[in-house]
Coordinates of C-alpha atoms in Angstrom, one line a residue:
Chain A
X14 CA -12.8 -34.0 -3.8
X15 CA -16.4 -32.6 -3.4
X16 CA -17.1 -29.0 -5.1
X17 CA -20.1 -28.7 -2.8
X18 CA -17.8 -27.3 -0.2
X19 CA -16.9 -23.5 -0.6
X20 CA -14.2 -23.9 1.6
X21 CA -12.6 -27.0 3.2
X22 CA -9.8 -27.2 5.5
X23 CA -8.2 -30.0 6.5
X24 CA -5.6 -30.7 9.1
X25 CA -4.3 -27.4 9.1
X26 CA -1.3 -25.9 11.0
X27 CA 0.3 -22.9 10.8
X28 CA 2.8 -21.3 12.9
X29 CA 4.8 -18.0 13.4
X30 CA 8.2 -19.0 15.1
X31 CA 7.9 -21.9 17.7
X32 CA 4.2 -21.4 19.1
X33 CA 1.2 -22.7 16.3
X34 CA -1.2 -20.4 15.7
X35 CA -3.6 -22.7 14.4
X36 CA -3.2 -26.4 15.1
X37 CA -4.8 -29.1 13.5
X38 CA -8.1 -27.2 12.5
X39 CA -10.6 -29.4 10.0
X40 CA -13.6 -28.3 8.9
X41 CA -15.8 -27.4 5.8
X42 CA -18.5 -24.5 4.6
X43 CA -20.6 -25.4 2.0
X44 CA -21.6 -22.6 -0.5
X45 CA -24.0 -20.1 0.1
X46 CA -23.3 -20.2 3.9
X47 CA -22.8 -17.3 6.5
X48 CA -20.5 -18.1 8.7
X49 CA -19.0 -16.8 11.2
X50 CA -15.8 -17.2 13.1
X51 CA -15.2 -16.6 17.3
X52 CA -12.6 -16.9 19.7
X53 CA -10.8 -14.6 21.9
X54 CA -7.9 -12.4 20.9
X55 CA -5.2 -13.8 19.8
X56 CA -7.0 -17.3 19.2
X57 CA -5.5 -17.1 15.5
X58 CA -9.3 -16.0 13.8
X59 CA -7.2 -13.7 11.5
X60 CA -4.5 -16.3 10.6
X61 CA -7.6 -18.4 9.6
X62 CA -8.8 -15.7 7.1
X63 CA -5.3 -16.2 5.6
X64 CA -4.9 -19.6 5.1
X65 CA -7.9 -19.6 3.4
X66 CA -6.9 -17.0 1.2
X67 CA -3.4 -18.6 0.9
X68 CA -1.7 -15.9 2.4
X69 CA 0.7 -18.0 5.1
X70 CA 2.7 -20.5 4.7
X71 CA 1.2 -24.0 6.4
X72 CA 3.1 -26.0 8.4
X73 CA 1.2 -29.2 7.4
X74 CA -2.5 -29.6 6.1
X75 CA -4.3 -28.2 2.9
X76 CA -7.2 -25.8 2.1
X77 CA -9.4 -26.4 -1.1
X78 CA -11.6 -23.7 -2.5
X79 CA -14.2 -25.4 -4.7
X80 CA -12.5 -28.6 -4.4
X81 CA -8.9 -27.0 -5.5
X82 CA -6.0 -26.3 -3.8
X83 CA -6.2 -22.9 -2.7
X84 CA -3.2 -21.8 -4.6
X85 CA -4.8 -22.0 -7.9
X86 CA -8.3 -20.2 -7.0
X87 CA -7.0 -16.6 -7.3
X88 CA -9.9 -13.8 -7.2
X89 CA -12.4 -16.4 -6.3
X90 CA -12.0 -15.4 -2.6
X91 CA -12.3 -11.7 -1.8
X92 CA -11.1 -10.0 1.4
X93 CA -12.5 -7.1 3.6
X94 CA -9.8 -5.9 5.6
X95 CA -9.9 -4.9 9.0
X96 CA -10.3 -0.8 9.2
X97 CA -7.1 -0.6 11.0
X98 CA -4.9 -1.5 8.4
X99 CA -6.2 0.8 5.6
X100 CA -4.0 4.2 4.8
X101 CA -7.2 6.5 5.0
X102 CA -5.5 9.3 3.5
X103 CA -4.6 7.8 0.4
X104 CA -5.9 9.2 -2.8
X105 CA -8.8 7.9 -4.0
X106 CA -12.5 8.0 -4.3
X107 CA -15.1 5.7 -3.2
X108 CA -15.7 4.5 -6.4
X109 CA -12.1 4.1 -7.7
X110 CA -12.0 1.3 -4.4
X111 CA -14.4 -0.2 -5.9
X112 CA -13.3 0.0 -9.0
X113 CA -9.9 -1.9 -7.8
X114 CA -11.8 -5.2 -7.5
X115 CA -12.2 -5.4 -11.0
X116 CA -8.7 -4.5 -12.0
X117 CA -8.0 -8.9 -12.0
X118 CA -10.3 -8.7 -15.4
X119 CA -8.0 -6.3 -16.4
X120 CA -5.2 -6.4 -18.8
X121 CA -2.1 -3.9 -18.9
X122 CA -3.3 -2.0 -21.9
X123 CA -7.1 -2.7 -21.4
X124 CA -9.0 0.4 -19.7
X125 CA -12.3 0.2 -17.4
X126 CA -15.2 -0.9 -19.7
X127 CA -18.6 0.2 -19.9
X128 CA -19.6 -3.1 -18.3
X129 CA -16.9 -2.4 -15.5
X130 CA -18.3 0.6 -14.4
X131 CA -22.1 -0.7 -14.5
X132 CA -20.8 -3.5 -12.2
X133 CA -18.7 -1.2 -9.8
X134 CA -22.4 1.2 -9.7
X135 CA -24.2 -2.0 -9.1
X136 CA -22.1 -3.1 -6.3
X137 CA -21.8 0.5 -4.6
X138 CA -25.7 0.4 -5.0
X139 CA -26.0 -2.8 -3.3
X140 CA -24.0 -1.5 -0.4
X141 CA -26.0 2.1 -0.2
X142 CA -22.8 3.9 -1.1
X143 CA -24.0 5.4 -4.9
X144 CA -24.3 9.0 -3.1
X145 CA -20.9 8.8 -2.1
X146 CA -18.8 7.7 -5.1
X147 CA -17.3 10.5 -5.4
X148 CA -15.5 11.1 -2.1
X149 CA -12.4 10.7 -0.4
X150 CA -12.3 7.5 1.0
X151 CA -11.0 9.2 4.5
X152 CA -14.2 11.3 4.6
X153 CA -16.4 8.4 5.6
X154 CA -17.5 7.0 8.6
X155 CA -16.4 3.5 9.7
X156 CA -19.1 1.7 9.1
X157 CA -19.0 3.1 5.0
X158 CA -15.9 2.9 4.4
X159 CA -16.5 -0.9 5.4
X160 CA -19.2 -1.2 3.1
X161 CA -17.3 0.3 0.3
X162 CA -15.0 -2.3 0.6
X163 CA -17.7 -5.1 0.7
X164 CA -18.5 -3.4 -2.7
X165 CA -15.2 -4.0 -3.9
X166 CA -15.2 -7.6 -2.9
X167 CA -18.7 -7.9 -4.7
X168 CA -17.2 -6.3 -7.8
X169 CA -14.2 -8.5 -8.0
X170 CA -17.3 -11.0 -8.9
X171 CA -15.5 -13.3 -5.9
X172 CA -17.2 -16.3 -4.5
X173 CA -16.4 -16.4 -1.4
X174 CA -16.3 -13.1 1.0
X175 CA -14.0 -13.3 3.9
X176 CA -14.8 -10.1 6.3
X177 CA -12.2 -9.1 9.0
X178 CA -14.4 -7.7 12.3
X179 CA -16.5 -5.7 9.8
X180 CA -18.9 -5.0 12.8
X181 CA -15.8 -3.5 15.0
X182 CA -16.1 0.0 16.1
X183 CA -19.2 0.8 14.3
X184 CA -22.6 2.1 15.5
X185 CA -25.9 -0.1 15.3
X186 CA -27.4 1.4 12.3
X187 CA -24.4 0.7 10.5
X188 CA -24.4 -2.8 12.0
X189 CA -27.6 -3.3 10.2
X190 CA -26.7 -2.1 6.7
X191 CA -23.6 -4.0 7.0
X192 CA -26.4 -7.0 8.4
X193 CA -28.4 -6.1 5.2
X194 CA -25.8 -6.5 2.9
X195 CA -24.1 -9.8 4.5
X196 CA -28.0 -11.3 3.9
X197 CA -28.4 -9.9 0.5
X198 CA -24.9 -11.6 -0.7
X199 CA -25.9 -14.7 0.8
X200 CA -29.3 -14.8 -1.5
X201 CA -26.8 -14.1 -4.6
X202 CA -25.0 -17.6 -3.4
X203 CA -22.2 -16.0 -2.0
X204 CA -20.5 -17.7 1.0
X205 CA -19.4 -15.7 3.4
X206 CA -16.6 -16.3 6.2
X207 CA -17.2 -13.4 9.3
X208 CA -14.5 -13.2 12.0
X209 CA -16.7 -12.1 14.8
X210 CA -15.7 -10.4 18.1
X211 CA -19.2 -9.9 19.9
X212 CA -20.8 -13.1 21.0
X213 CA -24.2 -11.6 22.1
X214 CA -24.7 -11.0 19.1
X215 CA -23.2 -14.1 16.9
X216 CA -25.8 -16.7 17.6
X217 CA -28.5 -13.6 15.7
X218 CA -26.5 -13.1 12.6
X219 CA -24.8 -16.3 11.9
X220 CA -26.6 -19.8 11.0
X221 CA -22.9 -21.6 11.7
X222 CA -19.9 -20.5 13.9
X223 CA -16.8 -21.7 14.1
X224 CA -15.1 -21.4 18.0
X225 CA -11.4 -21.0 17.7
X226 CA -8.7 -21.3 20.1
X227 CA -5.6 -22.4 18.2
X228 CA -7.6 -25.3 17.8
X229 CA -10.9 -25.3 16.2
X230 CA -13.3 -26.3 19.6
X231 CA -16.6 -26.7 17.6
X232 CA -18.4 -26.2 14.6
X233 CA -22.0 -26.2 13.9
X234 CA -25.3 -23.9 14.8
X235 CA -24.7 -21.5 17.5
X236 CA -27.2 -24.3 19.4
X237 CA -24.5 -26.4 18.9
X238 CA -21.3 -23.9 19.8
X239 CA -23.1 -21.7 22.5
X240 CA -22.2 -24.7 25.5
X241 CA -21.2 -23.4 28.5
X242 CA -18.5 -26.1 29.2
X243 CA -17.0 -25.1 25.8
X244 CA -17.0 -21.4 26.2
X245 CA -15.4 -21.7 29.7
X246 CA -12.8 -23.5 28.0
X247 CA -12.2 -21.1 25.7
X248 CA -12.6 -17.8 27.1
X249 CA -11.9 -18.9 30.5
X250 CA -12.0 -15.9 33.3
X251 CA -14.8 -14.0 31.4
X252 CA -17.2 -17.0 31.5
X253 CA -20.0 -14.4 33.8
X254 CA -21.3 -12.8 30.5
X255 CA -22.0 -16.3 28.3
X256 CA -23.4 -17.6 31.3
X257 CA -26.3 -14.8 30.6
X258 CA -25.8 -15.6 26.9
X259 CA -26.6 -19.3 27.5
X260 CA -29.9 -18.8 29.8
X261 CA -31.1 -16.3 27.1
Chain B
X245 CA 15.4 38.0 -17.2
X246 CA 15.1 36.8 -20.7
X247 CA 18.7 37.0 -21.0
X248 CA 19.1 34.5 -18.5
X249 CA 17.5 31.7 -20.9
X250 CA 19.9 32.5 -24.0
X251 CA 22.8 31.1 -21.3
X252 CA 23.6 26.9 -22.5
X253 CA 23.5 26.4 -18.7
X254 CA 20.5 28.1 -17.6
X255 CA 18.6 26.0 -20.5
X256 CA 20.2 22.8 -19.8
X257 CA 19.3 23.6 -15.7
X258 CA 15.8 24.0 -17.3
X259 CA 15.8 20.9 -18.8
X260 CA 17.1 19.3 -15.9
X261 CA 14.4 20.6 -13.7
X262 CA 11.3 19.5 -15.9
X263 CA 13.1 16.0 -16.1
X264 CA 13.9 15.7 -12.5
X265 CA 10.4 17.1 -11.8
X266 CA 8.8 14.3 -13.8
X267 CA 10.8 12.0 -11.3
X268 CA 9.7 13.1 -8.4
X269 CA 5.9 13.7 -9.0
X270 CA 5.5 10.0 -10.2
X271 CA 8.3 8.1 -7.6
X272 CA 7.5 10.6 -5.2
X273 CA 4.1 9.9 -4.7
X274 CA 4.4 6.5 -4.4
X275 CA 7.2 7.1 -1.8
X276 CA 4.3 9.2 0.0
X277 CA 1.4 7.0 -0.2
X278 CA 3.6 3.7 0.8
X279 CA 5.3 5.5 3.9
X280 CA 9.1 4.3 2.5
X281 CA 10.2 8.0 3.0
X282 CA 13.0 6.5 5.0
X283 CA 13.8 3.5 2.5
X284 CA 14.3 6.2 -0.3
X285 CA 16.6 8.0 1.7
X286 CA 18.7 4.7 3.0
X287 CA 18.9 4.2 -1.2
X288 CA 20.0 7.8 -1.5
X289 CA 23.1 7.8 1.0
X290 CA 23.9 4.5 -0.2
X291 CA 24.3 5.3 -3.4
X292 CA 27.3 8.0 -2.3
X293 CA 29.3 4.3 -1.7
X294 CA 28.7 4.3 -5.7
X295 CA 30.1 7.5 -6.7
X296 CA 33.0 7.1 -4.1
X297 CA 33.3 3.6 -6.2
X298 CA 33.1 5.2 -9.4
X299 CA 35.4 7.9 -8.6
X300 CA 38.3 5.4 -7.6
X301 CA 37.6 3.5 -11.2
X302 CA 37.4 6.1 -12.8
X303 CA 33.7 5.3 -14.1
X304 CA 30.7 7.7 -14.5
X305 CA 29.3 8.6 -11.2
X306 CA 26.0 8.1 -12.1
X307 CA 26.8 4.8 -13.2
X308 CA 28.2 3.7 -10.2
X309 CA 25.1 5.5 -8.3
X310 CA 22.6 3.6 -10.4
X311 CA 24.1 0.6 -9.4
X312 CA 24.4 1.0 -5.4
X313 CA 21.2 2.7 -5.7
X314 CA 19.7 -0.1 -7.1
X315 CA 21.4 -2.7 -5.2
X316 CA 20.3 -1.4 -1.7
X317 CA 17.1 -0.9 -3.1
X318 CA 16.5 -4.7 -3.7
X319 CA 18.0 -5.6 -0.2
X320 CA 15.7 -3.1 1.7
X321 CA 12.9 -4.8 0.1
X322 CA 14.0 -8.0 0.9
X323 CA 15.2 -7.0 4.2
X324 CA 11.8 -4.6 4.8
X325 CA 9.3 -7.9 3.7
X326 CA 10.8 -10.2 6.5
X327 CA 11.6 -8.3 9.1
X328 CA 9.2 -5.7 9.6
X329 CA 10.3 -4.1 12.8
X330 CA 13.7 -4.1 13.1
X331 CA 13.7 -3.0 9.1
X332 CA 14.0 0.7 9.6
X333 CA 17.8 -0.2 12.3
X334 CA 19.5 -2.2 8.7
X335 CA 18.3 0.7 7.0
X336 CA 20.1 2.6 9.2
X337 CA 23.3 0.9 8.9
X338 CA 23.4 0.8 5.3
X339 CA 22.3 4.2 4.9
X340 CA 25.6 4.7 7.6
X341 CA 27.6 2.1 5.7
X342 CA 27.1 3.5 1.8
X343 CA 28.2 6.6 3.1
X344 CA 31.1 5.5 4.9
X345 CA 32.5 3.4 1.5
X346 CA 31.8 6.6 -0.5
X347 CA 34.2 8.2 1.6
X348 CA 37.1 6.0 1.9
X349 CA 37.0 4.9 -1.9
X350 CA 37.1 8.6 -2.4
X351 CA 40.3 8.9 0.5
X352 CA 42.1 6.1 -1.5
X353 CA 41.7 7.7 -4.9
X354 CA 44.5 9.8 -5.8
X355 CA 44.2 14.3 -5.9
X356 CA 41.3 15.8 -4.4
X357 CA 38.1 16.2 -6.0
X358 CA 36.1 19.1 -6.3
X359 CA 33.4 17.9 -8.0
X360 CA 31.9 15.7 -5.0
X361 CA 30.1 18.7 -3.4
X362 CA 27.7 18.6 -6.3
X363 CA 26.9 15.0 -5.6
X364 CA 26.2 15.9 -2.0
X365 CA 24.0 19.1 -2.8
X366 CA 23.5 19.5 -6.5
X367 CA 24.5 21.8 -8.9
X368 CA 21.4 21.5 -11.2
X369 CA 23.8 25.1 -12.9
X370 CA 26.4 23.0 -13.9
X371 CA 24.7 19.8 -15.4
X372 CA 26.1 18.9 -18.5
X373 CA 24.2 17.6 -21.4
X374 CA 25.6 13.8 -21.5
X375 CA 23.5 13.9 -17.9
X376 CA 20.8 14.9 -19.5
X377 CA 20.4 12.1 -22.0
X378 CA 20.8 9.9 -18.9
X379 CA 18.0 11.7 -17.3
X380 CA 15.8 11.7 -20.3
X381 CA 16.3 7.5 -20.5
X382 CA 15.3 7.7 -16.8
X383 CA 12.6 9.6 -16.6
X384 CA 11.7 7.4 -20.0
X385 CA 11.6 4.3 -17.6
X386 CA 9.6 5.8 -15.0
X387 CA 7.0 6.7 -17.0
X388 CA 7.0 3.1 -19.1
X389 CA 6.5 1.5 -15.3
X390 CA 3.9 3.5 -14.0
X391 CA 2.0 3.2 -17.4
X392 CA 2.6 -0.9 -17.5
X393 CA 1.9 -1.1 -13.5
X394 CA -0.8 1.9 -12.5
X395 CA -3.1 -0.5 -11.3
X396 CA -1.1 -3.1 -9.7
X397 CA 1.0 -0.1 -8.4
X398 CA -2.4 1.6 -7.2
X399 CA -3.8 -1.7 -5.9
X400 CA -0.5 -2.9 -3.9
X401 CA -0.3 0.9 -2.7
X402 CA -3.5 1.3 -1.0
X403 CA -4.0 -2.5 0.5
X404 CA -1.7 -4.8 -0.4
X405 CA -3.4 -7.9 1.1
X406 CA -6.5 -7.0 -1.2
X407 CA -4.5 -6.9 -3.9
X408 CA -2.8 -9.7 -3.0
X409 CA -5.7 -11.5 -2.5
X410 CA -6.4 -10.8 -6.7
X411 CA -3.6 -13.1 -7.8
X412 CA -1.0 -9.7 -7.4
X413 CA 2.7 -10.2 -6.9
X414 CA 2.4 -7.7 -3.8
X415 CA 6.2 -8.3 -3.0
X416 CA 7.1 -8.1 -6.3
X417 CA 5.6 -4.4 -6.9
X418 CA 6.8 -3.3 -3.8
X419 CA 10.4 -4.2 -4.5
X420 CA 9.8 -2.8 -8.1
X421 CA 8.5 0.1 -6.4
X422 CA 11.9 0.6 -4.6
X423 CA 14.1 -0.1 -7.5
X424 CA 12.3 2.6 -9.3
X425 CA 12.8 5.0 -6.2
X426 CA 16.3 3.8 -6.6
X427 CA 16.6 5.4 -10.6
X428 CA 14.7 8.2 -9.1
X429 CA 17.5 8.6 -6.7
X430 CA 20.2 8.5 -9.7
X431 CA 18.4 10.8 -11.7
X432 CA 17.7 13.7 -8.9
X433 CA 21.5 13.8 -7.9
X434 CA 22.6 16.4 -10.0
X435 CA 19.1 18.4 -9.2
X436 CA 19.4 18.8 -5.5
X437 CA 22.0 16.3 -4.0
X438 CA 21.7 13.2 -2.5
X439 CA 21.4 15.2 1.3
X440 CA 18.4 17.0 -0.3
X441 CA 16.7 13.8 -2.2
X442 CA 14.1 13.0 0.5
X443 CA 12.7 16.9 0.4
X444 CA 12.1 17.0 -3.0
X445 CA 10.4 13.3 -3.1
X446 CA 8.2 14.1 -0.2
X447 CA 7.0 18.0 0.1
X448 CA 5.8 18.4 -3.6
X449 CA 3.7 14.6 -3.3
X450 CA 2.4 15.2 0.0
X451 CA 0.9 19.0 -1.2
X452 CA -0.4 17.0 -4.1
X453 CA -2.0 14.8 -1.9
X454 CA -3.7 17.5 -0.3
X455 CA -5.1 18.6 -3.8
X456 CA -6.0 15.4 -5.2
X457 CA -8.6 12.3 -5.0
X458 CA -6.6 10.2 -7.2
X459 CA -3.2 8.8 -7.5
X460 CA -2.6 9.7 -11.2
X461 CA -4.0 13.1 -9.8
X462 CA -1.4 13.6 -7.1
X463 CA 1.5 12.4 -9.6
X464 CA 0.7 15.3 -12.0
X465 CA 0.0 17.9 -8.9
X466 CA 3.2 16.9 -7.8
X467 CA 4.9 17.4 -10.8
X468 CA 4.0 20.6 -11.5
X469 CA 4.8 21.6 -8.0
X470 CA 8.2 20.2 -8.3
X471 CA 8.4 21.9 -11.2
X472 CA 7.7 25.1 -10.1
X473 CA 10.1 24.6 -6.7
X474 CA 12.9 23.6 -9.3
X475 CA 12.7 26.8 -10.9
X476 CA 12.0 29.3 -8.7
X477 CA 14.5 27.9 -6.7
X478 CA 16.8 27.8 -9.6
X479 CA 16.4 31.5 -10.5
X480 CA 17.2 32.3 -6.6
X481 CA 20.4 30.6 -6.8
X482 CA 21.3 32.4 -10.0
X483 CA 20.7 35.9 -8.8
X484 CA 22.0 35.5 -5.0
X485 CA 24.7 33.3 -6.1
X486 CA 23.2 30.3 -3.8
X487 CA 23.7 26.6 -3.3
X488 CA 21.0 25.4 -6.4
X489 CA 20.1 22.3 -4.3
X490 CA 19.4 24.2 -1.4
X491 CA 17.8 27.0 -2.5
X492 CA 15.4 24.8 -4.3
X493 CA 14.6 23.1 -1.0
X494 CA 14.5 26.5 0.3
X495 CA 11.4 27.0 -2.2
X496 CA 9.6 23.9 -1.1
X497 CA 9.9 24.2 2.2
X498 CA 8.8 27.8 2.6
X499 CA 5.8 26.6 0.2
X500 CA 5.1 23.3 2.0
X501 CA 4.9 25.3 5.4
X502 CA 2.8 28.0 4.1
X503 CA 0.1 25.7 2.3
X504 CA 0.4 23.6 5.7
X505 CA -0.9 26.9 7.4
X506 CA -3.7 27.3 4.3
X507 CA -4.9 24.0 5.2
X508 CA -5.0 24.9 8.7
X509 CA -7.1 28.1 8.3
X510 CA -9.2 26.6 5.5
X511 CA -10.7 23.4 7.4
X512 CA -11.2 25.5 10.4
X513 CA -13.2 28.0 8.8

């Protein structure tokens, strides 16, 4: 098994009751790639995301992180949630969410080191968050409280980044500090794995996609994905808008 | 007033209401922050088929409390992790069902029994000092847990798939989570009554949240609060000759409404 791949799936299926979410999806990301990850709703983008972090049970096929089985590469893959299923009104500050990604390096009776809290001010620097350490997490916008997250992934010291729709909901200055920090993570050799809701904009901000519809229809440069026979089959009535995309 | 503390009751309600405080301020704001408000009160009536249980054997009710309690809890949780939304209807119908056993168990033992009343409501004037060494070992355990777990506990708390995703048994924290609601449970009984439970795990927390930007922050809020309810509420019963349980309730809910309304006026201005 290679250890140039980041992430390689093979043969994967998973389903929930009788209907697979994901059937027979292969593919691999080598390290230090941005990737990102489109398909309709429902197409099984976020189920994906959890196979890779070994979060479902598979039906049949395997996922290797760095050449090993995913179930015995804990912390090497970090996740950003989607906003919607974060209790904003829980107690804590932006930098105690931050803090949390280092809690794996953490024994019972150890407490935060010096070098703890350098990395979590490193991290919240990285993402533009310092000024705001000390808030409520619920007091941010949308767009911050996803990059304090990313922060938390970065101090975790993880690999591999897996974002959820980190550009949902958000406004475009926010898309571009979330942009800025995807392309400084990348130059730190950090692979990154983007599910991705907007097409217009998916062929700009990612040098590989992966188009998913229960089964994985392509994979490659957007050059490669962005075929209008492809993306009829896969998002069927709406075809009107790709058809612009396409000509652009 | 001062006379009222030189009274072996009074000091052991005292007692009773720090330790029961302690309780709810560190179980209670977990119960807040991970929404399983209803959970903790399907463990409560549950745990009323124990005393009926203990009752007909003749055991300590706490004892047979602790061990419903404890038992439900760990069947929620599995019950809660696989079946997300029908969860809350089993809870139901144990919640129903633990209640129900209490009752005949208590029909089938022989002479009537006055006591029970105090299991529904609490009579924190009448606990007696063998509960309080029960309380003490409690309270001892809950403390041990959140000092052993914080982070895990805080990790699972506020995203459990992130913490997951760091090698964390989320499903085993969470069920430890409701065990330890479940000794919480046992341990406020005798403070406010298994009808009462839910108020006194949820108002003092939830103010505390209000007050705090951290978890250990809210558990310590909370505690105080509680403890301030507990005996205020305590001293009310005393003089008016009142229901403790329910006049501490009384306490937190007049509180919990009025800081509601100082919330209100403060974010508007």
């Amino acid at each position: 098994m290679s250890t140039d791949y980041a992430i390689q799936v093979r043969n994967l299926t998973v389903s929930y009751g009788p209907k697979p979410a994901l059937l027979d999806v292969s593919f691999v990301i080598n390290t230090g790639e941005l990737v990102g990850i489109i398909g309709p709703n429902g197409a099984g983008k976020s189920t994906l995301m959890k196979a890779i972090l070994g979060f479902v049970k598979r039906d049949i096929g395997e996922v290797y992180i760095f050449g090993k089985p995913v179930e015995q590469t804990r912390g090497l893959v970090a996740y950003v949630p989607q906003r919607g299923t974060v209790d904003w009104d829980y107690p804590v500050t932006v930098h105690d969410v931050a803090m949390m990604g280092r809690y794996g390096h953490l024994k019972w009776w150890q407490n935060e080191s010096k070098e703890d809290h350098e990395i979590v001010d490193e991290c919240l620097k990285m993402v533009r968050m310092s000024e705001f350490r000390d808030r409520q997490i619920g007091q941010l916008s949308g767009g911050q409280q996803q990059r304090v997250f990313m922060a938390r992934a970065l101090a975790q010291g993880a690999k591999i980044l897996l974002l959820d729709e980190p550009f949902a909901g958000v406004d475009a200055a926010t898309e571009n500090a979330i942009l800025d920090v995807l392309t400084e993570a990348k130059k730190a050799g950090i692979t990154l794995v983007v599910v991705h809701h907007d097409l217009a904009t998916a062929s700009e901000y990612f040098e590989k996609l992966l188009l998913i519809k229960q089964r994985l229809y392509a994979a490659g440069p957007p050059s490669l994905v962005f075929r209008q026979e492809l993306l009829t089959e896969v998002y069927e009535g709406k075809l009107k808008v790709f058809t612009d995309l396409i000509k652009e | 007033m001062m006379e009222l503390l030189s009274f072996g009751f009074m000091q052991n309600a005292i007692m009773a209401s720090i330790l029961a405080s302690v309780a709810c301020g560190i179980i209670g704001s977990l119960v807040v922050v991970n929404r399983i408000v209803f959970i903790s009160g399907g463990i409560a009536h549950t745990a009323y088929g124990g005393i009926g249980l203990a009752f007909f054997l003749g055991i300590s009710p706490l004892l047979g409390a602790g061990v419903f309690a404890v038992t439900a809890a760990v069947i929620m949780a599995l019950i809660t992790k696989d079946n997300k939304y029908r969860a809350d209807t089993v809870i139901g119908a144990m919640w129903a069902f633990g209640m129900a056993i209490g009752i005949i168990l208590l029909d089938l033992t022989p002479g009537y029994n006055v006591d029970l009343m105090s299991y529904l409501f609490g009579s924190i004037l009448a606990v007696p000092k063998s509960d309080l060494v029960y309380m003490f070992i409690l309270d001892g355990m809950i403390i041990a847990y959140i000092l052993t777990w914080y982070r895990q506990i805080h990790a699972v708390s506020f995203d459990s798939e992130f913490a997951s995703s760091m090698g964390v048994r989320s499903d085993l924290i969470y069920m430890s989570m409701l065990v330890m609601s479940a000794l919480a449970v046992v341990l406020l009984i005798r403070v406010v009554g298994l009808i009462l439970i839910i108020s006194m795990l949820t108002i003092p927390p939830y103010m505390a949240e209000r007050r705090s930007n951290s978890l250990k922050g809210m558990m310590i809020y909370a505690t105080l609060f509680s403890l301030v309810f507990s005996l205020v509420g305590l001293v009310m019963s005393y003089f008016f000759n009142l229901t403790s349980g329910a006049s501490i309730i009384f306490v937190s809910a007049i509180c919990f409404f009025l800081s509601l309304i100082y919330d209100r006026v403060r974010t508007s201005k």
